Amino acid sequence: MTFANVGTLGVQPGRRDEVVEILTRPSSTLAGSGCLSYEVGVSPEHPDTVFVTELWVSAEAHAASLQLESVKASIAEAMPLLTGEFGGFRFDVVGSPLR
Amino acid sequence: MTFANVGTLGVQPGRRDEVVEILTRPSSTLAGSGCLSYEVGVSPEHPDTVFVTELWVSAEAHAASLQLESVKASIAEAMPLLTGEFGGFRFDVVGSPLR
């Protein structure tokens, strides 16, 4: 069942674009690990937040991706730029009016 | 610029699946209005919540969709089933590691 992970990452003042750069680097590993969509964004109203919305083929594929070396390296690189404030939610996709 | 709207809808106890049914009815209007993705979901940990993650060609396209007769009719139909508790966030997509 398609799994959605939607989140906000609090970033240290002025470091937002560095976090965006890390998260948007082209990754063939993600696609090969069951990642269907991975969109990174920003909002002028929240200058110290990075937004991410992800779709995966399953919750298991998402969980497994966190153990990939390339993903662990990206997390380690971004972590010093983050405040530790995380938001968001996870859910199982059950349908779409577009299908 | 691609726009993301991610939200949670609080639903009256026991009415979640009715709200899901309303939100997932096939809609050619949405696709023709600039909606790129519209995923509806649920979570066993939050039985009285419906989750939605949407991507649009622009924030303007999303705003305009709320004035469509078919969308207004869906909102009117779902409203009595909701608690009035809404969560989520909106952001501008700036990239993806999959592209």
PDB file of C-alpha atoms in Angstrom:
ATOM      1  CA  MET A   1       0.000   0.000   0.000  1.00  0.00           C
ATOM      2  CA  THR A   2       1.366   3.384  -1.003  1.00  0.00           C
ATOM      3  CA  PHE A   3       2.737   5.209   2.015  1.00  0.00           C
ATOM      4  CA  ALA A   4       3.033   8.957   2.483  1.00  0.00           C
ATOM      5  CA  ASN A   5       5.544  10.712   4.717  1.00  0.00           C
ATOM      6  CA  VAL A   6       5.043  14.447   5.018  1.00  0.00           C
ATOM      7  CA  GLY A   7       7.276  16.518   7.210  1.00  0.00           C
ATOM      8  CA  THR A   8       8.664  19.835   8.291  1.00  0.00           C
ATOM      9  CA  LEU A   9      12.266  20.332   9.346  1.00  0.00           C
ATOM     10  CA  GLY A  10      13.215  23.316  11.483  1.00  0.00           C
ATOM     11  CA  VAL A  11      16.526  24.764  10.274  1.00  0.00           C
ATOM     12  CA  GLN A  12      19.088  27.024  11.876  1.00  0.00           C
ATOM     13  CA  PRO A  13      18.585  30.661  10.818  1.00  0.00           C
ATOM     14  CA  GLY A  14      20.048  31.288   7.376  1.00  0.00           C
ATOM     15  CA  ARG A  15      20.777  27.624   6.650  1.00  0.00           C
ATOM     16  CA  ARG A  16      17.567  26.706   4.849  1.00  0.00           C
ATOM     17  CA  ASP A  17      18.955  26.714   1.334  1.00  0.00           C
ATOM     18  CA  GLU A  18      21.853  24.481   2.355  1.00  0.00           C
ATOM     19  CA  VAL A  19      19.385  21.919   3.661  1.00  0.00           C
ATOM     20  CA  VAL A  20      17.377  22.183   0.433  1.00  0.00           C
ATOM     21  CA  GLU A  21      20.558  21.585  -1.563  1.00  0.00           C
ATOM     22  CA  ILE A  22      21.346  18.424   0.409  1.00  0.00           C
ATOM     23  CA  LEU A  23      17.810  17.047   0.104  1.00  0.00           C
ATOM     24  CA  THR A  24      17.433  17.720  -3.626  1.00  0.00           C
ATOM     25  CA  ARG A  25      20.713  16.235  -4.856  1.00  0.00           C
ATOM     26  CA  PRO A  26      19.868  13.725  -7.603  1.00  0.00           C
ATOM     27  CA  SER A  27      19.639  10.231  -6.128  1.00  0.00           C
ATOM     28  CA  SER A  28      19.198   7.119  -8.224  1.00  0.00           C
ATOM     29  CA  THR A  29      19.260   5.134  -4.982  1.00  0.00           C
ATOM     30  CA  LEU A  30      15.940   6.581  -3.821  1.00  0.00           C
ATOM     31  CA  ALA A  31      14.074   5.674  -6.998  1.00  0.00           C
ATOM     32  CA  GLY A  32      15.514   2.182  -6.852  1.00  0.00           C
ATOM     33  CA  SER A  33      14.366   1.810  -3.255  1.00  0.00           C
ATOM     34  CA  GLY A  34      10.668   2.296  -3.877  1.00  0.00           C
ATOM     35  CA  CYS A  35      10.427   6.076  -3.638  1.00  0.00           C
ATOM     36  CA  LEU A  36       7.624   7.248  -5.957  1.00  0.00           C
ATOM     37  CA  SER A  37       7.781  10.970  -5.240  1.00  0.00           C
ATOM     38  CA  TYR A  38      10.000  13.208  -3.089  1.00  0.00           C
ATOM     39  CA  GLU A  39       9.216  16.913  -3.214  1.00  0.00           C
ATOM     40  CA  VAL A  40      11.193  19.473  -1.218  1.00  0.00           C
ATOM     41  CA  GLY A  41       9.878  22.964  -0.618  1.00  0.00           C
ATOM     42  CA  VAL A  42       9.962  26.262   1.197  1.00  0.00           C
ATOM     43  CA  SER A  43       7.495  28.911   2.262  1.00  0.00           C
ATOM     44  CA  PRO A  44       8.096  32.675   2.520  1.00  0.00           C
ATOM     45  CA  GLU A  45       5.969  32.677   5.675  1.00  0.00           C
ATOM     46  CA  HIS A  46       8.272  30.160   7.380  1.00  0.00           C
ATOM     47  CA  PRO A  47      11.844  31.108   6.400  1.00  0.00           C
ATOM     48  CA  ASP A  48      13.456  28.663   8.827  1.00  0.00           C
ATOM     49  CA  THR A  49      11.568  25.562   7.751  1.00  0.00           C
ATOM     50  CA  VAL A  50      12.092  23.026   4.978  1.00  0.00           C
ATOM     51  CA  PHE A  51       9.080  20.997   3.833  1.00  0.00           C
ATOM     52  CA  VAL A  52       9.162  17.485   2.403  1.00  0.00           C
ATOM     53  CA  THR A  53       6.382  15.324   1.012  1.00  0.00           C
ATOM     54  CA  GLU A  54       7.245  11.770   0.012  1.00  0.00           C
ATOM     55  CA  LEU A  55       5.348   8.840  -1.500  1.00  0.00           C
ATOM     56  CA  TRP A  56       6.711   5.291  -1.228  1.00  0.00           C
ATOM     57  CA  VAL A  57       5.551   1.938  -2.527  1.00  0.00           C
ATOM     58  CA  SER A  58       5.136   0.808   1.093  1.00  0.00           C
ATOM     59  CA  ALA A  59       5.864   1.823   4.673  1.00  0.00           C
ATOM     60  CA  GLU A  60       8.494  -0.917   4.696  1.00  0.00           C
ATOM     61  CA  ALA A  61      10.308   0.607   1.708  1.00  0.00           C
ATOM     62  CA  HIS A  62      10.409   3.957   3.489  1.00  0.00           C
ATOM     63  CA  ALA A  63      11.727   2.419   6.701  1.00  0.00           C
ATOM     64  CA  ALA A  64      14.367   0.445   4.796  1.00  0.00           C
ATOM     65  CA  SER A  65      15.544   3.581   2.974  1.00  0.00           C
ATOM     66  CA  LEU A  66      16.626   5.104   6.273  1.00  0.00           C
ATOM     67  CA  GLN A  67      19.266   2.379   6.498  1.00  0.00           C
ATOM     68  CA  LEU A  68      20.778   3.103   3.067  1.00  0.00           C
ATOM     69  CA  GLU A  69      24.327   4.445   3.301  1.00  0.00           C
ATOM     70  CA  SER A  70      23.578   7.373   0.978  1.00  0.00           C
ATOM     71  CA  VAL A  71      20.506   8.353   2.984  1.00  0.00           C
ATOM     72  CA  LYS A  72      22.350   8.050   6.288  1.00  0.00           C
ATOM     73  CA  ALA A  73      25.134  10.246   4.877  1.00  0.00           C
ATOM     74  CA  SER A  74      22.617  12.910   3.801  1.00  0.00           C
ATOM     75  CA  ILE A  75      20.961  12.876   7.221  1.00  0.00           C
ATOM     76  CA  ALA A  76      24.340  13.209   8.927  1.00  0.00           C
ATOM     77  CA  GLU A  77      25.258  16.126   6.666  1.00  0.00           C
ATOM     78  CA  ALA A  78      21.990  17.972   7.249  1.00  0.00           C
ATOM     79  CA  MET A  79      21.690  17.334  10.976  1.00  0.00           C
ATOM     80  CA  PRO A  80      23.996  20.163  12.174  1.00  0.00           C
ATOM     81  CA  LEU A  81      21.900  22.612  10.135  1.00  0.00           C
ATOM     82  CA  LEU A  82      18.637  21.569  11.831  1.00  0.00           C
ATOM     83  CA  THR A  83      17.097  22.776  15.079  1.00  0.00           C
ATOM     84  CA  GLY A  84      15.626  19.424  16.089  1.00  0.00           C
ATOM     85  CA  GLU A  85      12.075  20.637  15.527  1.00  0.00           C
ATOM     86  CA  PHE A  86      10.258  18.136  13.313  1.00  0.00           C
ATOM     87  CA  GLY A  87       6.612  18.119  12.327  1.00  0.00           C
ATOM     88  CA  GLY A  88       4.336  16.289   9.942  1.00  0.00           C
ATOM     89  CA  PHE A  89       2.511  13.002   9.641  1.00  0.00           C
ATOM     90  CA  ARG A  90       2.466   9.641   7.925  1.00  0.00           C
ATOM     91  CA  PHE A  91      -0.443   7.846   6.331  1.00  0.00           C
ATOM     92  CA  ASP A  92      -1.522   5.040   4.038  1.00  0.00           C
ATOM     93  CA  VAL A  93      -2.811   6.239   0.669  1.00  0.00           C
ATOM     94  CA  VAL A  94      -6.265   4.801  -0.067  1.00  0.00           C
ATOM     95  CA  GLY A  95      -7.176   6.632  -3.260  1.00  0.00           C
ATOM     96  CA  SER A  96      -7.078   9.660  -5.514  1.00  0.00           C
ATOM     97  CA  PRO A  97      -9.725  11.511  -7.530  1.00  0.00           C
ATOM     98  CA  LEU A  98      -7.196  11.598 -10.383  1.00  0.00           C
ATOM     99  CA  ARG A  99      -7.179   7.810 -10.856  1.00  0.00           C
TER     100      ARG A  99
ATOM    101  CA  MET B   1       6.016  27.138  -9.405  1.00  0.00           C
ATOM    102  CA  THR B   2       4.637  23.819  -8.218  1.00  0.00           C
ATOM    103  CA  PHE B   3       2.594  24.272  -5.062  1.00  0.00           C
ATOM    104  CA  ALA B   4       1.957  21.697  -2.362  1.00  0.00           C
ATOM    105  CA  ASN B   5      -1.046  21.625  -0.053  1.00  0.00           C
ATOM    106  CA  VAL B   6      -0.878  19.017   2.681  1.00  0.00           C
ATOM    107  CA  GLY B   7      -3.620  18.697   5.226  1.00  0.00           C
ATOM    108  CA  THR B   8      -5.419  16.774   7.893  1.00  0.00           C
ATOM    109  CA  LEU B   9      -9.190  16.818   8.304  1.00  0.00           C
ATOM    110  CA  GLY B  10     -10.743  15.869  11.623  1.00  0.00           C
ATOM    111  CA  VAL B  11     -13.858  13.742  11.021  1.00  0.00           C
ATOM    112  CA  GLN B  12     -16.825  12.878  13.194  1.00  0.00           C
ATOM    113  CA  PRO B  13     -16.391   9.460  14.857  1.00  0.00           C
ATOM    114  CA  GLY B  14     -17.208   6.658  12.434  1.00  0.00           C
ATOM    115  CA  ARG B  15     -17.535   8.923   9.382  1.00  0.00           C
ATOM    116  CA  ARG B  16     -13.981   8.698   8.071  1.00  0.00           C
ATOM    117  CA  ASP B  17     -14.673   6.319   5.212  1.00  0.00           C
ATOM    118  CA  GLU B  18     -17.539   8.479   3.971  1.00  0.00           C
ATOM    119  CA  VAL B  19     -15.197  11.445   3.764  1.00  0.00           C
ATOM    120  CA  VAL B  20     -12.631   9.308   1.930  1.00  0.00           C
ATOM    121  CA  GLU B  21     -15.328   8.247  -0.542  1.00  0.00           C
ATOM    122  CA  ILE B  22     -16.245  11.868  -1.275  1.00  0.00           C
ATOM    123  CA  LEU B  23     -12.631  12.978  -1.709  1.00  0.00           C
ATOM    124  CA  THR B  24     -11.607  10.087  -3.963  1.00  0.00           C
ATOM    125  CA  ARG B  25     -14.495  10.206  -6.452  1.00  0.00           C
ATOM    126  CA  PRO B  26     -12.953  10.399  -9.935  1.00  0.00           C
ATOM    127  CA  SER B  27     -12.774  14.026 -11.063  1.00  0.00           C
ATOM    128  CA  SER B  28     -11.719  15.060 -14.536  1.00  0.00           C
ATOM    129  CA  THR B  29     -12.258  18.658 -13.431  1.00  0.00           C
ATOM    130  CA  LEU B  30      -9.314  18.539 -11.007  1.00  0.00           C
ATOM    131  CA  ALA B  31      -6.824  17.315 -13.596  1.00  0.00           C
ATOM    132  CA  GLY B  32      -8.012  19.968 -16.017  1.00  0.00           C
ATOM    133  CA  SER B  33      -7.543  22.651 -13.379  1.00  0.00           C
ATOM    134  CA  GLY B  34      -3.842  22.162 -12.801  1.00  0.00           C
ATOM    135  CA  CYS B  35      -3.915  19.433 -10.148  1.00  0.00           C
ATOM    136  CA  LEU B  36      -0.817  17.233 -10.578  1.00  0.00           C
ATOM    137  CA  SER B  37      -1.361  14.858  -7.673  1.00  0.00           C
ATOM    138  CA  TYR B  38      -4.106  14.397  -5.064  1.00  0.00           C
ATOM    139  CA  GLU B  39      -3.575  11.547  -2.616  1.00  0.00           C
ATOM    140  CA  VAL B  40      -6.063  10.743   0.129  1.00  0.00           C
ATOM    141  CA  GLY B  41      -5.137   8.562   3.081  1.00  0.00           C
ATOM    142  CA  VAL B  42      -5.797   7.222   6.524  1.00  0.00           C
ATOM    143  CA  SER B  43      -3.776   6.045   9.490  1.00  0.00           C
ATOM    144  CA  PRO B  44      -4.679   3.324  11.984  1.00  0.00           C
ATOM    145  CA  GLU B  45      -3.201   5.498  14.724  1.00  0.00           C
ATOM    146  CA  HIS B  46      -5.601   8.349  13.937  1.00  0.00           C
ATOM    147  CA  PRO B  47      -8.973   6.744  13.133  1.00  0.00           C
ATOM    148  CA  ASP B  48     -10.850  10.060  13.062  1.00  0.00           C
ATOM    149  CA  THR B  49      -8.572  11.862  10.618  1.00  0.00           C
ATOM    150  CA  VAL B  50      -8.374  11.965   6.833  1.00  0.00           C
ATOM    151  CA  PHE B  51      -5.065  12.980   5.262  1.00  0.00           C
ATOM    152  CA  VAL B  52      -4.622  14.730   1.922  1.00  0.00           C
ATOM    153  CA  THR B  53      -1.482  15.674   0.028  1.00  0.00           C
ATOM    154  CA  GLU B  54      -1.896  17.685  -3.171  1.00  0.00           C
ATOM    155  CA  LEU B  55       0.452  19.076  -5.824  1.00  0.00           C
ATOM    156  CA  TRP B  56      -0.691  21.850  -8.156  1.00  0.00           C
ATOM    157  CA  VAL B  57       0.925  23.644 -11.075  1.00  0.00           C
ATOM    158  CA  SER B  58       0.737  26.862  -9.029  1.00  0.00           C
ATOM    159  CA  ALA B  59      -0.733  28.352  -5.867  1.00  0.00           C
ATOM    160  CA  GLU B  60      -3.121  30.276  -8.113  1.00  0.00           C
ATOM    161  CA  ALA B  61      -4.429  27.057  -9.695  1.00  0.00           C
ATOM    162  CA  HIS B  62      -5.096  25.645  -6.236  1.00  0.00           C
ATOM    163  CA  ALA B  63      -6.892  28.791  -5.105  1.00  0.00           C
ATOM    164  CA  ALA B  64      -8.978  28.862  -8.288  1.00  0.00           C
ATOM    165  CA  SER B  65     -10.002  25.214  -7.837  1.00  0.00           C
ATOM    166  CA  LEU B  66     -11.792  26.095  -4.617  1.00  0.00           C
ATOM    167  CA  GLN B  67     -14.240  28.148  -6.703  1.00  0.00           C
ATOM    168  CA  LEU B  68     -15.124  25.288  -9.064  1.00  0.00           C
ATOM    169  CA  GLU B  69     -18.734  24.175  -8.715  1.00  0.00           C
ATOM    170  CA  SER B  70     -17.765  20.495  -8.408  1.00  0.00           C
ATOM    171  CA  VAL B  71     -15.213  21.248  -5.701  1.00  0.00           C
ATOM    172  CA  LYS B  72     -17.620  23.477  -3.794  1.00  0.00           C
ATOM    173  CA  ALA B  73     -20.235  20.699  -3.976  1.00  0.00           C
ATOM    174  CA  SER B  74     -17.756  18.160  -2.565  1.00  0.00           C
ATOM    175  CA  ILE B  75     -16.786  20.494   0.259  1.00  0.00           C
ATOM    176  CA  ALA B  76     -20.456  21.114   1.097  1.00  0.00           C
ATOM    177  CA  GLU B  77     -21.122  17.372   1.129  1.00  0.00           C
ATOM    178  CA  ALA B  78     -18.158  16.567   3.369  1.00  0.00           C
ATOM    179  CA  MET B  79     -18.526  19.479   5.780  1.00  0.00           C
ATOM    180  CA  PRO B  80     -21.219  17.930   8.050  1.00  0.00           C
ATOM    181  CA  LEU B  81     -18.933  14.906   8.526  1.00  0.00           C
ATOM    182  CA  LEU B  82     -15.996  17.023   9.728  1.00  0.00           C
ATOM    183  CA  THR B  83     -15.191  18.305  13.206  1.00  0.00           C
ATOM    184  CA  GLY B  84     -13.698  21.603  12.063  1.00  0.00           C
ATOM    185  CA  GLU B  85     -10.191  20.551  13.114  1.00  0.00           C
ATOM    186  CA  PHE B  86      -7.828  21.171  10.212  1.00  0.00           C
ATOM    187  CA  GLY B  87      -4.059  20.808  10.164  1.00  0.00           C
ATOM    188  CA  GLY B  88      -1.258  20.828   7.651  1.00  0.00           C
ATOM    189  CA  PHE B  89       0.817  23.273   5.665  1.00  0.00           C
ATOM    190  CA  ARG B  90       1.438  24.737   2.223  1.00  0.00           C
ATOM    191  CA  PHE B  91       4.710  25.285   0.440  1.00  0.00           C
ATOM    192  CA  ASP B  92       6.390  26.009  -2.868  1.00  0.00           C
ATOM    193  CA  VAL B  93       8.221  23.019  -4.350  1.00  0.00           C
ATOM    194  CA  VAL B  94      11.831  23.873  -5.156  1.00  0.00           C
ATOM    195  CA  GLY B  95      13.215  20.496  -6.163  1.00  0.00           C
ATOM    196  CA  SER B  96      13.344  16.737  -5.906  1.00  0.00           C
ATOM    197  CA  PRO B  97      16.181  14.205  -5.701  1.00  0.00           C
ATOM    198  CA  LEU B  98      14.221  12.125  -8.233  1.00  0.00           C
ATOM    199  CA  ARG B  99      14.559  14.697 -11.037  1.00  0.00           C
TER     200      ARG B  99
END
